[in-house]
Amino acid sequence: MLVLGIESSCDETAAAVVADGERILSNVVASQVRTHEKYGGVVPELASREHLRNIPWVVNQALTQAGLHLGKIDALAVTEGPGLIGSLLVGLVYGKALALALGKPFVGVNHLQGHICAVILESQIARQAGLRADEAQFPAVALVVSGGHTSLYMVQHGSHDGSSSMSYQRLGQTRDDAAGEAFDKVAKLLGLGYPGGPIIDKLSRRGIPSAVDFGRIKMKGNPFDFSFSGLKTAVLYRVRGTPLAQEAELRRVWRKGAAERVTAEELSGHCTQATLDLVASFQNAVVTDLVERTIAAAESVGVSTVLVSGGVACNSLLRSQFAEVARGRALNVFFPSLELSTDNAAMIAAAGYHLLQAGVRADTSLTAHASFPLGV
Ligand code: KG4
Ligand code: ZN
């Protein structure tokens, strides 16, 4: 079954063709980073306009790269939510119109389910290529960690009579900022640019992660919930009214005057050791919290597979800390490639495939939802 996936929930316009939920024939992403970076975050109205401009050629490019014309597509999968409503509507309406014109089935996909399916898709690809012998076992615990979400789920994946279905139970979620949002806000505060996660990841390699002791993040109630706004405020207090704030201002001025996008190399030349130590310590605090709560959740529900996905899953310290912690336990941790960790449409097509296999079909009433919880 050839599924055309379309994703436009935030600031990437993406389309992909995936065969049988496991072979990526094309995966095209048009990033809007250049549009939003000068504002230090995504501007919803600008994002919608960019999606409108990009969607026709992104879909065409996905078909061309897959070597297919529209008539060969068996079904369409579009992101239904959560996300920016104007952005979501562009991809959803485009996909729905295509499906109706072609007379093909279509489904709405939860973006978070897409992120989880990205890990499963990648683990299948790695196994088929002989790169990894072990396979994700279900039930599994999934950490979805991005700019908009930080949630833990228990995932069940069942196959019956050739059809597969997935179900989700939410174990915990952030009570305030998502982890990626905290990375982005700290980078903005320090005049480091947008998006903050990849920049802080690179700069942190030059800082000492134990230089600033932020302490552990304490949670009352559900131990699998997250909270990063206190940590973000702790960084703010260490910067406000200090030479670090003046340094951040100088960096902002320098970055505005720079002709091209600055590299992490150039940026680090405009950072004192104190700033590098601060970002490395902040990253260490976020990553330690994500790893500890996820492992505790997996142990508490007694599963051996952990799936990590979403933009923050690109983080190099998160990957190495998970690998290290898993080594000492009977746990297998799976990450998607960097390409499939951030927003993409291959994950939407793969998730759509599972829904279609389970008999789900959308109709003309399908619409976008800014808030769209996954699981119960
Ligand atoms: O999944 P995604 O592409 O979009 C959302 O659904 O939010 O995630 C984007 C988020 C941003 O906050 C970005 O700063 C963060 O992922 N991110 C990272 C890294 N790469 C992207 N955070 C930490 N380390 C990274 N290497
Ligand atoms: Zn996402």
Tab-separated table of N, CA and C in Angstrom, residues 50-164:
chain	number	residue	atom	x	y	z
A	50	GLU	N	3.700	30.542	4.499
A	50	GLU	CA	4.784	29.728	3.901
A	50	GLU	C	4.257	28.359	3.487
A	51	HIS	N	3.419	27.748	4.348
A	51	HIS	CA	2.843	26.437	3.992
A	51	HIS	C	2.063	26.547	2.684
A	52	LEU	N	1.260	27.624	2.573
A	52	LEU	CA	0.453	27.810	1.351
A	52	LEU	C	1.342	27.897	0.117
A	53	ARG	N	2.449	28.636	0.271
A	53	ARG	CA	3.394	28.780	-0.848
A	53	ARG	C	4.055	27.445	-1.192
A	54	ASN	N	4.362	26.651	-0.162
A	54	ASN	CA	5.208	25.465	-0.366
A	54	ASN	C	4.471	24.166	-0.694
A	55	ILE	N	3.243	24.043	-0.216
A	55	ILE	CA	2.604	22.723	-0.244
A	55	ILE	C	2.538	22.105	-1.649
A	56	PRO	N	2.171	22.870	-2.720
A	56	PRO	CA	2.064	22.183	-4.024
A	56	PRO	C	3.387	21.581	-4.482
A	57	TRP	N	4.491	22.353	-4.374
A	57	TRP	CA	5.753	21.802	-4.900
A	57	TRP	C	6.328	20.740	-3.976
A	58	VAL	N	6.063	20.829	-2.676
A	58	VAL	CA	6.578	19.800	-1.755
A	58	VAL	C	5.903	18.457	-2.067
A	59	VAL	N	4.591	18.476	-2.290
A	59	VAL	CA	3.870	17.239	-2.626
A	59	VAL	C	4.348	16.704	-3.975
A	60	ASN	N	4.488	17.603	-4.956
A	60	ASN	CA	4.972	17.159	-6.280
A	60	ASN	C	6.356	16.546	-6.183
A	61	GLN	N	7.216	17.180	-5.385
A	61	GLN	CA	8.590	16.704	-5.222
A	61	GLN	C	8.603	15.309	-4.578
A	62	ALA	N	7.710	15.102	-3.601
A	62	ALA	CA	7.642	13.786	-2.930
A	62	ALA	C	7.230	12.711	-3.946
A	63	LEU	N	6.301	13.053	-4.825
A	63	LEU	CA	5.864	12.080	-5.843
A	63	LEU	C	6.983	11.835	-6.849
A	64	THR	N	7.629	12.903	-7.287
A	64	THR	CA	8.713	12.778	-8.273
A	64	THR	C	9.836	11.914	-7.717
A	65	GLN	N	10.243	12.211	-6.463
A	65	GLN	CA	11.349	11.428	-5.870
A	65	GLN	C	10.980	9.960	-5.698
A	66	ALA	N	9.701	9.694	-5.493
A	66	ALA	CA	9.253	8.305	-5.349
A	66	ALA	C	9.072	7.651	-6.725
A	67	GLY	N	9.163	8.452	-7.790
A	67	GLY	CA	8.995	7.933	-9.151
A	67	GLY	C	7.548	7.552	-9.442
A	68	LEU	N	6.624	8.310	-8.871
A	68	LEU	CA	5.201	7.962	-9.005
A	68	LEU	C	4.398	9.159	-9.489
A	69	HIS	N	3.252	8.884	-10.098
A	69	HIS	CA	2.302	9.974	-10.299
A	69	HIS	C	1.138	9.750	-9.344
A	70	LEU	N	0.354	10.806	-9.155
A	70	LEU	CA	-0.692	10.770	-8.119
A	70	LEU	C	-1.607	9.552	-8.189
A	71	GLY	N	-1.906	9.132	-9.428
A	71	GLY	CA	-2.836	8.019	-9.611
A	71	GLY	C	-2.366	6.722	-8.972
A	72	LYS	N	-1.061	6.599	-8.724
A	72	LYS	CA	-0.510	5.359	-8.157
A	72	LYS	C	-0.658	5.285	-6.634
A	73	ILE	N	-0.971	6.425	-6.019
A	73	ILE	CA	-1.092	6.463	-4.557
A	73	ILE	C	-2.362	5.716	-4.135
A	74	ASP	N	-2.245	4.876	-3.098
A	74	ASP	CA	-3.406	4.105	-2.647
A	74	ASP	C	-4.234	4.846	-1.600
A	75	ALA	N	-3.550	5.692	-0.793
A	75	ALA	CA	-4.274	6.390	0.279
A	75	ALA	C	-3.466	7.599	0.718
A	76	LEU	N	-4.132	8.520	1.409
A	76	LEU	CA	-3.440	9.713	1.919
A	76	LEU	C	-3.580	9.793	3.434
A	77	ALA	N	-2.535	10.311	4.079
A	77	ALA	CA	-2.562	10.525	5.532
A	77	ALA	C	-2.132	11.956	5.801
A	78	VAL	N	-2.940	12.687	6.554
A	78	VAL	CA	-2.625	14.095	6.823
A	78	VAL	C	-2.610	14.344	8.323
A	79	THR	N	-1.745	15.255	8.767
A	79	THR	CA	-1.712	15.582	10.202
A	79	THR	C	-2.974	16.348	10.573
A	80	GLU	N	-3.633	15.850	11.621
A	80	GLU	CA	-4.924	16.406	12.045
A	80	GLU	C	-4.736	17.375	13.227
A	81	GLY	N	-3.677	17.161	14.009
A	81	GLY	CA	-3.382	17.977	15.184
A	81	GLY	C	-2.439	17.194	16.067
A	82	PRO	N	-1.935	17.709	17.153
A	82	PRO	CA	-2.040	19.110	17.583
A	82	PRO	C	-1.052	19.967	16.795
A	83	GLY	N	-1.271	21.281	16.862
A	83	GLY	CA	-0.362	22.184	16.163
A	83	GLY	C	-0.998	23.552	15.996
A	84	LEU	N	-0.390	24.361	15.144
A	84	LEU	CA	-0.912	25.701	14.846
A	84	LEU	C	-2.068	25.525	13.867
A	85	ILE	N	-3.227	26.077	14.203
A	85	ILE	CA	-4.422	25.754	13.430
A	85	ILE	C	-4.294	26.188	11.960
A	86	GLY	N	-3.771	27.386	11.728
A	86	GLY	CA	-3.629	27.860	10.345
A	86	GLY	C	-2.675	26.987	9.554
A	87	SER	N	-1.606	26.548	10.201
A	87	SER	CA	-0.613	25.689	9.551
A	87	SER	C	-1.214	24.322	9.245
A	88	LEU	N	-1.859	23.734	10.255
A	88	LEU	CA	-2.469	22.413	10.084
A	88	LEU	C	-3.452	22.406	8.923
A	89	LEU	N	-4.283	23.473	8.869
A	89	LEU	CA	-5.352	23.495	7.865
A	89	LEU	C	-4.812	23.447	6.440
A	90	VAL	N	-3.647	24.047	6.222
A	90	VAL	CA	-3.100	24.072	4.850
A	90	VAL	C	-2.850	22.644	4.356
A	91	GLY	N	-2.110	21.860	5.149
A	91	GLY	CA	-1.781	20.490	4.732
A	91	GLY	C	-3.009	19.603	4.720
A	92	LEU	N	-3.849	19.774	5.755
A	92	LEU	CA	-5.028	18.904	5.875
A	92	LEU	C	-6.001	19.123	4.714
A	93	VAL	N	-6.281	20.386	4.413
A	93	VAL	CA	-7.253	20.668	3.353
A	93	VAL	C	-6.689	20.260	1.992
A	94	TYR	N	-5.378	20.488	1.809
A	94	TYR	CA	-4.742	20.099	0.539
A	94	TYR	C	-4.846	18.577	0.348
A	95	GLY	N	-4.524	17.839	1.397
A	95	GLY	CA	-4.558	16.372	1.317
A	95	GLY	C	-5.979	15.852	1.145
A	96	LYS	N	-6.901	16.450	1.881
A	96	LYS	CA	-8.299	16.001	1.788
A	96	LYS	C	-8.837	16.243	0.375
A	97	ALA	N	-8.526	17.418	-0.180
A	97	ALA	CA	-9.002	17.740	-1.534
A	97	ALA	C	-8.414	16.761	-2.558
A	98	LEU	N	-7.122	16.459	-2.405
A	98	LEU	CA	-6.489	15.503	-3.328
A	98	LEU	C	-7.174	14.142	-3.246
A	99	ALA	N	-7.390	13.679	-2.005
A	99	ALA	CA	-7.994	12.360	-1.800
A	99	ALA	C	-9.398	12.310	-2.403
A	100	LEU	N	-10.171	13.374	-2.176
A	100	LEU	CA	-11.542	13.385	-2.696
A	100	LEU	C	-11.540	13.425	-4.226
A	101	ALA	N	-10.622	14.228	-4.788
A	101	ALA	CA	-10.549	14.324	-6.253
A	101	ALA	C	-10.134	12.983	-6.863
A	102	LEU	N	-9.248	12.260	-6.156
A	102	LEU	CA	-8.751	10.981	-6.687
A	102	LEU	C	-9.665	9.807	-6.335
A	103	GLY	N	-10.574	10.056	-5.396
A	103	GLY	CA	-11.442	8.975	-4.921
A	103	GLY	C	-10.675	7.947	-4.104
A	104	LYS	N	-9.654	8.409	-3.362
A	104	LYS	CA	-8.833	7.494	-2.548
A	104	LYS	C	-9.175	7.658	-1.071
A	105	PRO	N	-8.961	6.599	-0.268
A	105	PRO	CA	-9.198	6.742	1.173
A	105	PRO	C	-8.177	7.678	1.809
A	106	PHE	N	-8.584	8.333	2.899
A	106	PHE	CA	-7.648	9.197	3.614
A	106	PHE	C	-7.921	9.121	5.109
A	107	VAL	N	-6.879	9.407	5.898
A	107	VAL	CA	-7.021	9.394	7.360
A	107	VAL	C	-6.332	10.622	7.952
A	108	GLY	N	-6.842	11.056	9.109
A	108	GLY	CA	-6.185	12.107	9.882
A	108	GLY	C	-5.267	11.419	10.888
A	109	VAL	N	-4.078	11.998	11.080
A	109	VAL	CA	-3.096	11.381	11.985
A	109	VAL	C	-2.751	12.357	13.102
A	110	ASN	N	-2.671	11.835	14.319
A	110	ASN	CA	-2.187	12.636	15.435
A	110	ASN	C	-0.671	12.800	15.270
A	111	HIS	N	-0.203	14.035	15.308
A	111	HIS	CA	1.219	14.331	15.104
A	111	HIS	C	2.110	13.550	16.086
A	112	LEU	N	1.637	13.373	17.313
A	112	LEU	CA	2.432	12.669	18.335
A	112	LEU	C	2.534	11.187	17.999
A	113	GLN	N	1.442	10.641	17.479
A	113	GLN	CA	1.468	9.256	17.017
A	113	GLN	C	2.475	9.128	15.875
A	114	GLY	N	2.527	10.165	15.029
A	114	GLY	CA	3.512	10.183	13.940
A	114	GLY	C	4.924	10.089	14.492
A	115	HIS	N	5.235	10.900	15.508
A	115	HIS	CA	6.592	10.865	16.089
A	115	HIS	C	6.915	9.462	16.620
A	116	ILE	N	5.952	8.834	17.266
A	116	ILE	CA	6.203	7.483	17.809
A	116	ILE	C	6.419	6.499	16.660
A	117	CYS	N	5.616	6.640	15.607
A	117	CYS	CA	5.760	5.725	14.462
A	117	CYS	C	7.088	5.920	13.748
A	118	ALA	N	7.672	7.127	13.847
A	118	ALA	CA	8.986	7.369	13.221
A	118	ALA	C	10.024	6.414	13.795
A	119	VAL	N	9.960	6.162	15.103
A	119	VAL	CA	10.953	5.263	15.720
A	119	VAL	C	10.728	3.832	15.255
A	120	ILE	N	9.457	3.452	15.171
A	120	ILE	CA	9.143	2.075	14.757
A	120	ILE	C	9.572	1.880	13.303
A	121	LEU	N	9.260	2.872	12.466
A	121	LEU	CA	9.637	2.840	11.053
A	121	LEU	C	11.154	2.699	10.926
A	122	GLU	N	11.871	3.510	11.685
A	122	GLU	CA	13.337	3.490	11.607
A	122	GLU	C	13.918	2.167	12.108
A	123	SER	N	13.309	1.615	13.162
A	123	SER	CA	13.856	0.357	13.698
A	123	SER	C	13.627	-0.775	12.693
A	124	GLN	N	12.499	-0.692	11.930
A	124	GLN	CA	12.257	-1.698	10.878
A	124	GLN	C	13.298	-1.552	9.770
A	125	ILE	N	13.579	-0.287	9.391
A	125	ILE	CA	14.550	-0.036	8.318
A	125	ILE	C	15.926	-0.547	8.757
A	126	ALA	N	16.304	-0.252	10.006
A	126	ALA	CA	17.630	-0.656	10.510
A	126	ALA	C	17.756	-2.178	10.545
A	127	ARG	N	16.670	-2.840	10.928
A	127	ARG	CA	16.712	-4.307	11.012
A	127	ARG	C	16.834	-4.915	9.615
A	128	GLN	N	16.029	-4.356	8.667
A	128	GLN	CA	16.089	-4.890	7.297
A	128	GLN	C	17.463	-4.675	6.671
A	129	ALA	N	18.111	-3.560	7.040
A	129	ALA	CA	19.438	-3.276	6.476
A	129	ALA	C	20.534	-4.026	7.230
A	130	GLY	N	20.141	-4.800	8.236
A	130	GLY	CA	21.115	-5.570	9.009
A	130	GLY	C	21.930	-4.704	9.955
A	131	LEU	N	21.441	-3.478	10.235
A	131	LEU	CA	22.198	-2.569	11.100
A	131	LEU	C	21.908	-2.813	12.573
A	132	ARG	N	20.784	-3.448	12.850
A	132	ARG	CA	20.407	-3.664	14.238
A	132	ARG	C	19.652	-4.977	14.325
A	133	ALA	N	20.068	-5.821	15.250
A	133	ALA	CA	19.473	-7.155	15.331
A	133	ALA	C	18.202	-7.140	16.174
A	134	ASP	N	18.197	-6.335	17.254
A	134	ASP	CA	17.038	-6.371	18.148
A	134	ASP	C	15.866	-5.595	17.550
A	135	GLU	N	14.701	-5.910	18.041
A	135	GLU	CA	13.485	-5.332	17.500
A	135	GLU	C	12.712	-4.691	18.648
A	136	ALA	N	11.982	-3.625	18.360
A	136	ALA	CA	11.163	-3.020	19.419
A	136	ALA	C	10.107	-4.029	19.870
A	137	GLN	N	10.027	-4.235	21.176
A	137	GLN	CA	9.029	-5.148	21.734
A	137	GLN	C	7.873	-4.336	22.316
A	138	PHE	N	6.685	-4.871	22.202
A	138	PHE	CA	5.507	-4.160	22.734
A	138	PHE	C	4.842	-4.983	23.818
A	139	PRO	N	4.292	-4.321	24.840
A	139	PRO	CA	4.199	-2.878	25.015
A	139	PRO	C	5.565	-2.228	25.242
A	140	ALA	N	5.630	-0.949	24.837
A	140	ALA	CA	6.857	-0.172	25.005
A	140	ALA	C	6.511	1.155	25.672
A	141	VAL	N	7.526	1.816	26.211
A	141	VAL	CA	7.314	3.180	26.715
A	141	VAL	C	7.897	4.141	25.683
A	142	ALA	N	7.122	5.171	25.322
A	142	ALA	CA	7.589	6.144	24.328
A	142	ALA	C	7.697	7.525	24.952
A	143	LEU	N	8.837	8.159	24.750
A	143	LEU	CA	9.024	9.560	25.154
A	143	LEU	C	8.949	10.402	23.879
A	144	VAL	N	7.954	11.297	23.814
A	144	VAL	CA	7.864	12.228	22.689
A	144	VAL	C	8.325	13.578	23.208
A	145	VAL	N	9.432	14.065	22.675
A	145	VAL	CA	10.048	15.255	23.262
A	145	VAL	C	10.412	16.227	22.139
A	146	SER	N	9.629	17.323	22.066
A	146	SER	CA	9.809	18.244	20.940
A	146	SER	C	9.642	19.680	21.417
A	147	GLY	N	9.418	20.588	20.440
A	147	GLY	CA	9.235	21.986	20.797
A	147	GLY	C	7.868	22.236	21.411
A	148	GLY	N	6.928	21.377	21.124
A	148	GLY	CA	5.571	21.578	21.629
A	148	GLY	C	5.144	20.559	22.669
A	149	HIS	N	5.894	19.464	22.811
A	149	HIS	CA	5.429	18.359	23.657
A	149	HIS	C	6.564	17.698	24.422
A	150	THR	N	6.233	17.242	25.614
A	150	THR	CA	7.132	16.342	26.339
A	150	THR	C	6.211	15.400	27.090
A	151	SER	N	6.017	14.212	26.543
A	151	SER	CA	5.051	13.271	27.110
A	151	SER	C	5.589	11.859	27.081
A	152	LEU	N	5.111	11.066	28.036
A	152	LEU	CA	5.451	9.645	28.087
A	152	LEU	C	4.187	8.826	27.846
A	153	TYR	N	4.319	7.814	27.008
A	153	TYR	CA	3.185	6.941	26.699
A	153	TYR	C	3.579	5.488	26.857
A	154	MET	N	2.583	4.696	27.183
A	154	MET	CA	2.722	3.245	27.076
A	154	MET	C	2.077	2.902	25.731
A	155	VAL	N	2.821	2.229	24.866
A	155	VAL	CA	2.335	1.943	23.509
A	155	VAL	C	2.113	0.446	23.343
A	156	GLN	N	0.947	0.089	22.853
A	156	GLN	CA	0.647	-1.310	22.513
A	156	GLN	C	0.576	-1.404	20.998
A	157	HIS	N	1.170	-2.423	20.443
A	157	HIS	CA	1.148	-2.585	18.992
A	157	HIS	C	0.754	-4.032	18.723
A	158	GLY	N	-0.428	-4.211	18.177
A	158	GLY	CA	-0.883	-5.586	17.955
A	158	GLY	C	-1.139	-5.868	16.489
A	159	SER	N	-0.938	-7.104	16.071
A	159	SER	CA	-1.288	-7.506	14.696
A	159	SER	C	-2.310	-8.624	14.797
A	160	HIS	N	-3.307	-8.543	13.949
A	160	HIS	CA	-4.323	-9.590	13.957
A	160	HIS	C	-4.856	-9.755	12.541
A	161	ASP	N	-4.824	-10.965	12.010
A	161	ASP	CA	-5.331	-11.267	10.664
A	161	ASP	C	-4.755	-10.309	9.618
A	162	GLY	N	-3.475	-10.042	9.701
A	162	GLY	CA	-2.826	-9.189	8.698
A	162	GLY	C	-3.050	-7.710	8.928
A	163	SER	N	-3.866	-7.330	9.915
A	163	SER	CA	-4.038	-5.898	10.156
A	163	SER	C	-3.364	-5.537	11.475
A	164	SER	N	-2.788	-4.326	11.508
A	164	SER	CA	-2.070	-3.934	12.718
A	164	SER	C	-2.786	-2.755	13.365
